CSV table of C-alpha atoms and ligand atoms in Angstrom, one decimal:
chain,number,residue,atom,x,y,z
X,1,MET,CA,-36.1,26.5,20.2
X,2,ASN,CA,-36.0,30.3,19.9
X,3,PRO,CA,-37.9,32.2,17.2
X,4,PHE,CA,-35.6,33.1,14.2
X,5,ASP,CA,-35.8,34.7,10.8
X,6,TYR,CA,-35.4,32.5,7.7
X,7,ALA,CA,-33.8,33.7,4.5
X,8,CYS,CA,-33.1,31.7,1.3
X,9,PRO,CA,-30.7,33.6,-1.0
X,10,SER,CA,-30.1,32.5,-4.5
X,11,SER,CA,-26.6,34.0,-4.9
X,12,VAL,CA,-23.4,33.9,-2.9
X,13,ASP,CA,-23.2,37.6,-2.7
X,14,GLU,CA,-26.7,37.8,-1.4
X,15,ALA,CA,-26.0,35.1,1.2
X,16,VAL,CA,-22.8,37.0,2.4
X,17,ALA,CA,-24.7,40.3,2.6
X,18,LEU,CA,-27.3,38.7,4.9
X,19,ALA,CA,-24.7,37.2,7.2
X,20,GLY,CA,-23.5,38.6,10.6
X,21,PRO,CA,-22.9,37.9,14.2
X,22,ASP,CA,-26.5,36.9,15.0
X,23,SER,CA,-27.0,34.7,11.9
X,24,ARG,CA,-26.0,31.2,10.9
X,25,PHE,CA,-25.9,29.5,7.4
X,26,ILE,CA,-27.7,26.1,7.2
X,27,ALA,CA,-26.7,23.5,4.6
X,28,GLY,CA,-27.5,19.8,5.3
X,29,GLY,CA,-28.8,20.8,8.8
X,30,THR,CA,-27.4,17.6,10.4
X,31,ASN,CA,-25.5,19.5,13.1
X,32,ILE,CA,-26.9,23.0,13.4
X,33,LEU,CA,-30.5,21.9,13.8
X,34,ASP,CA,-29.6,19.6,16.7
X,35,LEU,CA,-27.6,22.5,18.3
X,36,MET,CA,-30.7,24.7,18.0
X,37,LYS,CA,-33.1,22.2,19.3
X,38,GLU,CA,-30.8,21.7,22.4
X,39,ASN,CA,-30.6,25.5,22.8
X,40,VAL,CA,-26.8,25.5,22.4
X,41,LEU,CA,-27.2,27.9,19.5
X,42,ARG,CA,-29.9,30.5,19.3
X,43,PRO,CA,-29.3,32.4,16.0
X,44,GLY,CA,-31.6,35.3,15.2
X,45,ARG,CA,-31.5,34.4,11.5
X,46,LEU,CA,-31.0,31.2,9.5
X,47,ILE,CA,-29.6,31.6,6.0
X,48,ASP,CA,-30.5,28.6,4.0
X,49,ILE,CA,-27.7,28.2,1.4
X,50,THR,CA,-29.0,25.0,-0.3
X,51,ARG,CA,-30.0,27.0,-3.4
X,52,LEU,CA,-26.6,28.4,-4.0
X,53,PRO,CA,-24.6,27.1,-7.1
X,54,LEU,CA,-22.0,25.4,-5.0
X,55,GLY,CA,-22.7,21.7,-5.8
X,56,GLU,CA,-20.1,20.9,-8.4
X,57,ILE,CA,-16.9,18.9,-8.4
X,58,ALA,CA,-14.6,20.1,-11.1
X,59,SER,CA,-10.9,19.9,-12.1
X,60,THR,CA,-8.6,22.7,-11.3
X,61,LEU,CA,-6.0,24.2,-13.7
X,62,GLU,CA,-3.3,22.8,-11.4
X,63,GLY,CA,-4.6,19.3,-11.9
X,64,GLY,CA,-6.3,19.1,-8.5
X,65,LEU,CA,-10.1,19.0,-7.8
X,66,ARG,CA,-12.4,21.8,-6.7
X,67,ILE,CA,-15.2,20.5,-4.5
X,68,GLY,CA,-18.2,22.9,-4.1
X,69,ALA,CA,-19.2,23.6,-0.4
X,70,LEU,CA,-22.7,22.0,-1.0
X,71,VAL,CA,-21.4,18.6,-2.5
X,72,SER,CA,-22.7,16.0,-0.1
X,73,ASN,CA,-20.4,13.8,1.8
X,74,SER,CA,-21.9,10.7,-0.1
X,75,ASP,CA,-21.5,12.3,-3.6
X,76,LEU,CA,-17.9,13.3,-2.7
X,77,ALA,CA,-16.9,9.9,-1.4
X,78,TRP,CA,-18.3,8.0,-4.3
X,79,HIS,CA,-17.1,10.4,-7.0
X,80,PRO,CA,-15.0,8.4,-9.5
X,81,GLU,CA,-12.1,11.0,-9.3
X,82,VAL,CA,-12.1,10.8,-5.6
X,83,GLN,CA,-12.2,7.0,-5.5
X,84,HIS,CA,-9.4,6.8,-8.0
X,85,ARG,CA,-7.1,9.6,-7.1
X,86,TYR,CA,-8.0,10.5,-3.4
X,87,PRO,CA,-8.9,7.2,-1.8
X,88,LEU,CA,-7.8,8.5,1.6
X,89,LEU,CA,-10.5,11.1,1.5
X,90,ALA,CA,-13.1,8.6,0.4
X,91,GLN,CA,-12.2,6.2,3.1
X,92,ALA,CA,-12.3,8.9,5.8
X,93,ILE,CA,-15.7,10.1,4.7
X,94,LEU,CA,-17.2,6.7,4.5
X,95,SER,CA,-16.0,5.8,8.0
X,96,GLY,CA,-18.2,8.6,9.4
X,97,ALA,CA,-21.8,8.9,10.5
X,98,SER,CA,-24.3,6.8,8.5
X,99,ALA,CA,-25.4,6.5,4.9
X,100,GLN,CA,-28.4,8.7,5.6
X,101,LEU,CA,-26.4,11.4,7.3
X,102,ARG,CA,-23.8,11.4,4.6
X,103,ASN,CA,-26.5,12.0,2.0
X,104,MET,CA,-27.6,15.1,3.7
X,105,ALA,CA,-24.2,16.4,5.2
X,106,THR,CA,-22.2,18.8,3.0
X,107,THR,CA,-18.5,19.5,2.5
X,108,GLY,CA,-18.7,23.0,4.1
X,109,GLY,CA,-20.9,21.8,6.9
X,110,ASN,CA,-18.5,19.0,7.7
X,111,LEU,CA,-15.6,21.4,8.2
X,112,LEU,CA,-17.8,23.5,10.5
X,113,GLN,CA,-19.5,20.8,12.5
X,114,ARG,CA,-19.1,21.6,16.3
X,115,THR,CA,-17.3,19.4,18.8
X,116,ARG,CA,-19.1,16.4,20.3
X,117,CYS,CA,-18.0,17.2,23.9
X,118,TRP,CA,-21.1,16.4,25.9
X,119,TYR,CA,-20.5,19.5,28.2
X,120,PHE,CA,-20.8,21.7,25.1
X,121,TYR,CA,-24.3,20.1,24.4
X,122,ASP,CA,-25.4,20.1,28.0
X,123,THR,CA,-26.6,23.7,28.8
X,124,GLY,CA,-26.8,22.8,32.5
X,125,THR,CA,-23.1,22.5,32.7
X,126,PRO,CA,-20.3,25.1,32.3
X,127,CYS,CA,-18.6,25.3,28.9
X,128,ASN,CA,-16.2,28.0,27.7
X,129,LYS,CA,-16.9,27.1,24.1
X,130,ARG,CA,-20.7,27.5,24.5
X,131,GLU,CA,-20.5,30.3,27.0
X,132,PRO,CA,-17.2,32.0,27.2
X,133,GLY,CA,-16.0,32.5,30.9
X,134,SER,CA,-18.4,29.9,32.3
X,135,GLY,CA,-15.6,27.3,32.9
X,136,CYS,CA,-14.9,23.8,31.5
X,137,GLY,CA,-16.9,20.9,32.8
X,138,ALA,CA,-14.8,18.4,30.9
X,139,ARG,CA,-11.4,19.1,32.2
X,140,ASP,CA,-12.2,17.4,35.5
X,141,GLY,CA,-15.2,15.7,34.4
X,142,VAL,CA,-15.9,12.7,32.1
X,143,ASN,CA,-13.2,13.2,29.5
X,144,ARG,CA,-12.7,9.9,27.8
X,145,MET,CA,-13.3,11.4,24.2
X,146,HIS,CA,-11.2,14.5,24.9
X,147,ALA,CA,-7.9,16.0,23.8
X,148,ILE,CA,-4.4,15.0,24.7
X,149,LEU,CA,-2.7,17.5,22.5
X,150,GLY,CA,-2.9,21.2,22.0
X,151,ALA,CA,-5.6,21.7,24.7
X,152,SER,CA,-5.8,24.7,27.1
X,153,ASP,CA,-7.1,25.3,30.6
X,154,ALA,CA,-10.2,26.8,29.0
X,155,CYS,CA,-11.0,23.8,26.7
X,156,VAL,CA,-10.2,20.2,26.1
X,157,ALA,CA,-12.7,19.5,23.4
X,158,VAL,CA,-11.7,17.7,20.1
X,159,HIS,CA,-12.7,18.3,16.5
X,160,PRO,CA,-15.0,15.4,15.5
X,161,SER,CA,-14.7,15.2,11.7
X,162,ASP,CA,-13.2,12.3,9.9
X,163,MET,CA,-13.1,14.1,6.5
X,164,CYS,CA,-11.0,17.0,7.9
X,165,VAL,CA,-8.3,14.6,9.0
X,166,ALA,CA,-7.9,13.4,5.5
X,167,LEU,CA,-8.2,16.9,4.1
X,168,ALA,CA,-5.3,18.0,6.4
X,169,ALA,CA,-3.1,15.2,5.3
X,170,LEU,CA,-3.8,16.0,1.7
X,171,GLU,CA,-3.0,19.7,2.3
X,172,ALA,CA,-6.4,20.9,0.9
X,173,ARG,CA,-7.3,24.6,0.7
X,174,VAL,CA,-10.6,26.2,1.9
X,175,GLN,CA,-12.0,28.8,-0.5
X,176,VAL,CA,-14.0,31.5,1.3
X,177,LYS,CA,-16.1,34.5,0.3
X,178,GLY,CA,-16.9,37.4,2.5
X,179,PRO,CA,-18.0,41.0,2.1
X,180,HIS,CA,-14.4,42.1,1.3
X,181,GLY,CA,-13.8,39.4,-1.4
X,182,GLU,CA,-12.4,36.0,-1.6
X,183,ARG,CA,-9.6,34.3,0.3
X,184,SER,CA,-8.0,30.8,0.1
X,185,ILE,CA,-6.9,29.2,3.5
X,186,LEU,CA,-4.5,26.4,3.8
X,187,PHE,CA,-6.3,23.5,5.6
X,188,GLU,CA,-3.7,23.5,8.4
X,189,ASP,CA,-4.5,27.1,9.2
X,190,PHE,CA,-8.3,26.9,9.0
X,191,HIS,CA,-9.1,25.3,12.4
X,192,ARG,CA,-7.7,26.7,15.6
X,193,LEU,CA,-6.3,25.4,18.9
X,194,PRO,CA,-8.6,26.6,21.7
X,195,GLY,CA,-6.2,28.9,23.7
X,196,ASP,CA,-8.3,31.3,25.6
X,197,GLN,CA,-10.9,31.7,23.0
X,198,PRO,CA,-12.4,28.2,22.6
X,199,GLU,CA,-15.6,29.6,21.3
X,200,ARG,CA,-13.7,30.1,18.0
X,201,ASP,CA,-13.2,26.9,16.3
X,202,ASN,CA,-11.7,28.3,13.1
X,203,VAL,CA,-10.6,31.5,11.4
X,204,LEU,CA,-13.7,32.1,9.5
X,205,ALA,CA,-15.5,35.4,10.2
X,206,ASP,CA,-19.3,35.5,10.9
X,207,ASP,CA,-20.0,36.9,7.5
X,208,GLU,CA,-17.8,34.6,5.4
X,209,LEU,CA,-19.1,31.6,3.4
X,210,ILE,CA,-17.1,28.5,2.5
X,211,THR,CA,-17.6,28.2,-1.3
X,212,ALA,CA,-15.3,25.2,-2.0
X,213,VAL,CA,-12.5,23.0,-0.9
X,214,GLU,CA,-9.6,22.5,-3.2
X,215,LEU,CA,-7.5,19.4,-3.4
X,216,PRO,CA,-4.0,19.6,-4.9
X,217,ALA,CA,-2.9,17.2,-7.7
X,218,GLU,CA,-1.1,14.8,-5.5
X,219,GLY,CA,-3.6,12.4,-3.8
X,220,PHE,CA,-1.1,9.7,-2.6
X,221,ALA,CA,-3.5,7.2,-4.4
X,222,ASN,CA,-1.2,4.2,-4.2
X,223,HIS,CA,-0.1,4.3,-0.6
X,224,SER,CA,-2.6,5.7,1.8
X,225,ALA,CA,-4.8,4.5,4.7
X,226,TYR,CA,-7.4,6.0,7.1
X,227,LEU,CA,-7.8,4.1,10.3
X,228,LYS,CA,-10.5,5.0,12.7
X,229,VAL,CA,-10.6,3.6,16.3
X,230,ARG,CA,-14.0,4.0,18.0
X,231,GLU,CA,-16.2,2.5,20.6
X,232,ARG,CA,-18.3,0.5,18.1
X,233,ALA,CA,-17.8,-0.5,14.5
X,234,SER,CA,-20.1,2.1,13.0
X,235,TYR,CA,-22.0,5.3,13.7
X,236,ALA,CA,-19.5,6.5,16.3
X,237,PHE,CA,-17.1,9.4,16.4
X,238,ALA,CA,-13.3,8.6,16.6
X,239,LEU,CA,-11.5,8.0,19.8
X,240,VAL,CA,-8.3,8.2,17.6
X,241,SER,CA,-8.1,8.3,13.9
X,242,VAL,CA,-5.1,8.4,11.6
X,243,ALA,CA,-4.7,9.6,8.0
X,244,ALA,CA,-1.4,8.2,6.6
X,245,ALA,CA,0.0,8.9,3.1
X,246,LEU,CA,3.3,7.8,1.7
X,247,ASP,CA,5.1,8.4,-1.6
X,248,LEU,CA,7.5,5.4,-2.1
X,249,ASP,CA,10.5,4.7,-4.2
X,250,GLY,CA,10.7,1.0,-3.9
X,251,ASN,CA,10.6,0.7,-0.1
X,252,THR,CA,12.1,4.0,0.6
X,253,ILE,CA,9.9,6.9,1.6
X,254,ARG,CA,10.1,10.0,-0.6
X,255,ARG,CA,7.3,11.9,1.1
X,256,ALA,CA,5.0,11.3,4.0
X,257,ARG,CA,1.8,12.8,5.4
X,258,LEU,CA,0.3,12.0,8.8
X,259,ALA,CA,-2.7,13.6,10.5
X,260,LEU,CA,-4.5,12.5,13.6
X,261,GLY,CA,-8.2,12.9,14.6
X,262,GLY,CA,-9.8,12.6,18.0
X,263,VAL,CA,-6.8,14.0,19.9
X,264,ALA,CA,-7.0,17.8,19.5
X,265,HIS,CA,-9.2,20.7,18.7
X,266,LYS,CA,-8.1,20.5,15.1
X,267,PRO,CA,-6.6,17.7,12.9
X,268,TRP,CA,-3.2,17.2,14.4
X,269,ARG,CA,-0.1,17.3,12.2
X,270,ARG,CA,3.6,17.9,12.9
X,271,GLU,CA,6.2,18.6,10.2
X,272,LYS,CA,8.9,17.0,12.3
X,273,ALA,CA,7.0,13.6,12.4
X,274,GLU,CA,6.7,13.6,8.6
X,275,ALA,CA,10.3,14.8,7.9
X,276,LEU,CA,11.5,11.9,10.1
X,277,LEU,CA,10.1,9.4,7.7
X,278,VAL,CA,11.7,10.9,4.5
X,279,GLY,CA,14.5,8.8,3.2
X,280,ARG,CA,13.9,5.9,5.5
X,281,ARG,CA,12.8,2.5,4.7
X,282,ALA,CA,9.0,1.9,5.2
X,283,GLU,CA,9.1,-0.3,8.2
X,284,ASP,CA,8.4,-0.4,12.0
X,285,GLY,CA,11.4,1.4,13.3
X,286,ALA,CA,10.8,4.6,11.3
X,287,PHE,CA,7.0,4.4,11.9
X,288,ALA,CA,7.6,4.2,15.6
X,289,GLN,CA,9.9,7.2,15.6
X,290,ALA,CA,7.3,9.3,13.6
X,291,ALA,CA,4.6,8.3,16.1
X,292,GLU,CA,6.8,9.4,19.0
X,293,ALA,CA,7.4,12.8,17.3
X,294,LEU,CA,3.6,13.2,16.5
X,295,LEU,CA,2.5,12.5,20.1
X,296,GLU,CA,5.4,14.3,21.8
X,297,GLY,CA,4.0,16.4,24.7
X,298,SER,CA,0.7,14.5,25.0
X,299,GLN,CA,-1.1,15.4,28.2
X,300,PRO,CA,-3.9,12.8,28.9
X,301,LEU,CA,-6.8,13.6,31.3
X,302,THR,CA,-8.2,11.5,34.0
X,303,TYR,CA,-10.2,9.2,31.8
X,304,ASN,CA,-8.2,9.1,28.6
X,305,ALA,CA,-4.8,7.9,29.7
X,306,PHE,CA,-5.1,5.2,27.2
X,307,LYS,CA,-5.2,7.6,24.2
X,308,PRO,CA,-1.4,8.2,23.7
X,309,GLU,CA,-0.7,4.5,23.5
X,310,LEU,CA,-3.8,3.8,21.3
X,311,ALA,CA,-2.7,6.6,19.1
X,312,ARG,CA,0.9,5.3,18.8
X,313,ARG,CA,-0.3,1.8,17.8
X,314,ALA,CA,-2.9,3.3,15.4
X,315,ILE,CA,-0.2,5.4,13.7
X,316,ILE,CA,2.2,2.5,13.2
X,317,ARG,CA,-0.7,0.3,11.9
X,318,ALA,CA,-1.9,3.0,9.5
X,319,LEU,CA,1.6,3.6,8.1
X,320,THR,CA,2.0,-0.1,7.7
X,321,ASP,CA,-1.3,-0.4,5.9
X,322,ALA,CA,-0.3,2.6,3.6
X,323,ALA,CA,3.1,1.1,2.8
X,324,GLY,CA,1.4,-2.1,1.8
X,325,GLY,CA,-0.7,-0.4,-0.8
X,326,THR,CA,-4.1,1.4,-0.6
X,327,ALA,CA,-7.0,-1.0,0.2
X,328,ARG,CA,-9.6,-0.6,-2.5
C,1,FAD,C1,-25.5,10.9,14.7
C,1,FAD,C2,-24.4,11.6,14.0
C,1,FAD,C3,-23.2,10.9,13.8
C,1,FAD,C4,-22.2,11.5,13.1
C,1,FAD,N1,-21.0,10.8,13.0
C,1,FAD,C5,-20.0,11.4,12.3
C,1,FAD,C6,-18.7,10.8,12.2
C,1,FAD,O1,-18.5,9.6,12.6
C,1,FAD,N2,-17.7,11.5,11.6
C,1,FAD,C7,-17.8,12.7,11.0
C,1,FAD,O2,-16.9,13.3,10.5
C,1,FAD,N3,-19.1,13.4,11.2
C,1,FAD,C8,-20.0,12.7,11.8
C,1,FAD,N4,-21.2,13.3,12.0
C,1,FAD,C9,-21.3,14.8,11.6
C,1,FAD,C10,-21.8,15.1,10.3
C,1,FAD,O3,-20.8,14.7,9.4
C,1,FAD,C11,-22.0,16.7,10.3
C,1,FAD,O4,-23.1,16.9,11.1
C,1,FAD,C12,-22.2,17.1,8.8
C,1,FAD,O5,-21.0,17.0,8.1
C,1,FAD,C13,-22.5,18.6,8.9
C,1,FAD,O6,-22.8,19.1,7.6
C,1,FAD,P1,-24.2,19.8,7.3
C,1,FAD,O7,-24.1,20.2,5.9
C,1,FAD,O8,-25.3,19.0,7.8
C,1,FAD,O9,-24.0,21.1,8.2
C,1,FAD,P2,-25.1,22.0,8.9
C,1,FAD,O10,-25.6,21.3,10.1
C,1,FAD,O11,-26.0,22.6,8.0
C,1,FAD,O12,-24.1,23.2,9.4
C,1,FAD,C14,-23.0,23.0,10.3
C,1,FAD,C15,-22.3,24.3,10.6
C,1,FAD,O13,-21.6,24.6,9.4
C,1,FAD,C16,-22.0,26.0,8.9
C,1,FAD,N5,-22.0,25.9,7.5
C,1,FAD,C17,-22.5,25.0,6.7
C,1,FAD,N6,-22.1,25.2,5.4
C,1,FAD,C18,-21.4,26.3,5.4
C,1,FAD,C19,-20.7,27.1,4.4
C,1,FAD,N7,-20.7,26.7,3.1
C,1,FAD,N8,-20.1,28.3,4.8
C,1,FAD,C20,-20.0,28.7,6.0
C,1,FAD,N9,-20.7,27.9,7.1
C,1,FAD,C21,-21.3,26.9,6.7
C,1,FAD,C22,-23.4,26.1,9.6
C,1,FAD,O14,-23.7,27.5,9.8
C,1,FAD,C23,-23.2,25.4,10.9
C,1,FAD,O15,-22.6,26.2,11.8
C,1,FAD,C24,-22.3,12.7,12.6
C,1,FAD,C25,-23.6,13.5,12.8
C,1,FAD,C26,-24.6,12.9,13.5
C,1,FAD,C27,-25.9,13.7,13.7
């Protein structure tokens, strides 16, 4: 590990003023410390944000919920309002990592965790995300976990978060503060596809801090499901995951939300797939068409040719579960 400066600001403004291209914030530390120990990241300064007043969950004027960036994944998943009104989010969080990790991991850190592509972690191999211009070891390498949608020649990594898949489906917003003030980013626009700049996972600037995530009032509490398919039953990242949420009038779909994890560089949504469900009866035929639309243009790699079919089945199953009523 390289030597680095350590700062522990007590206000958001102070934290932002300390930030820059050679610095990194540290919250729970469950991802960034591993990356530093493996020499994947070598920041000159660590800015410890754990003393900032960003640990609250509060109602918003619009009837939604504002989640401070330092709220732990455990506290968020078990918060009564989240359990009651946003069970999709609670399910997604609780399907990830382990209880100990969720106790440390924070809301902001979860959004900004880096890919689990093993070429990214292995400094002996090329990786455009770790070292722009060095090449992509995964594209023709061991790519079972990798992207089937939205990838580029430069990068086939996927975003590993479960929580983010639910936040995408719920159309959360990310609240950010930088030296020029605050901004609010729609979740859909927060993470990026890799293109020719895979080193950039999202639209956050180096000196911007996530202060909160805001949920809208609608939580699809009665008809939602998070389905995670992985190599083993716990403590594993998703091969494919699905966040499905429906608003039903009897058995007719009024509104639908669908987001996929494990298939792209960001949680994967398509308006067309959701629009196809509206006005239809909540049954297999409509679900299969939505799956088709969401996965259209999939481009599997050598070792993940199974993913489009796995994703198709997972989408139909998650929609079926959601239609049957949220499991509590
Ligand atoms: C063994 C293991 C298994 C895991 N399994 C899963 C899983 O199945 N599903 C899943 O979703 N996750 C999983 N995780 C990932 C875990 O959820 C993340 O490591 C965690 O959410 C990161 O949060 P943190 O607070 O520890 O972030 P940190 O490690 O502190 O930071 C991560 C990144 O976020 C930045 N950052 C943190 N907070 C802010 C902020 N407020 N503003 C701006 N930048 C910020 C840091 O600079 C850093 O770049 C797993 C992790 C491990 C180690």
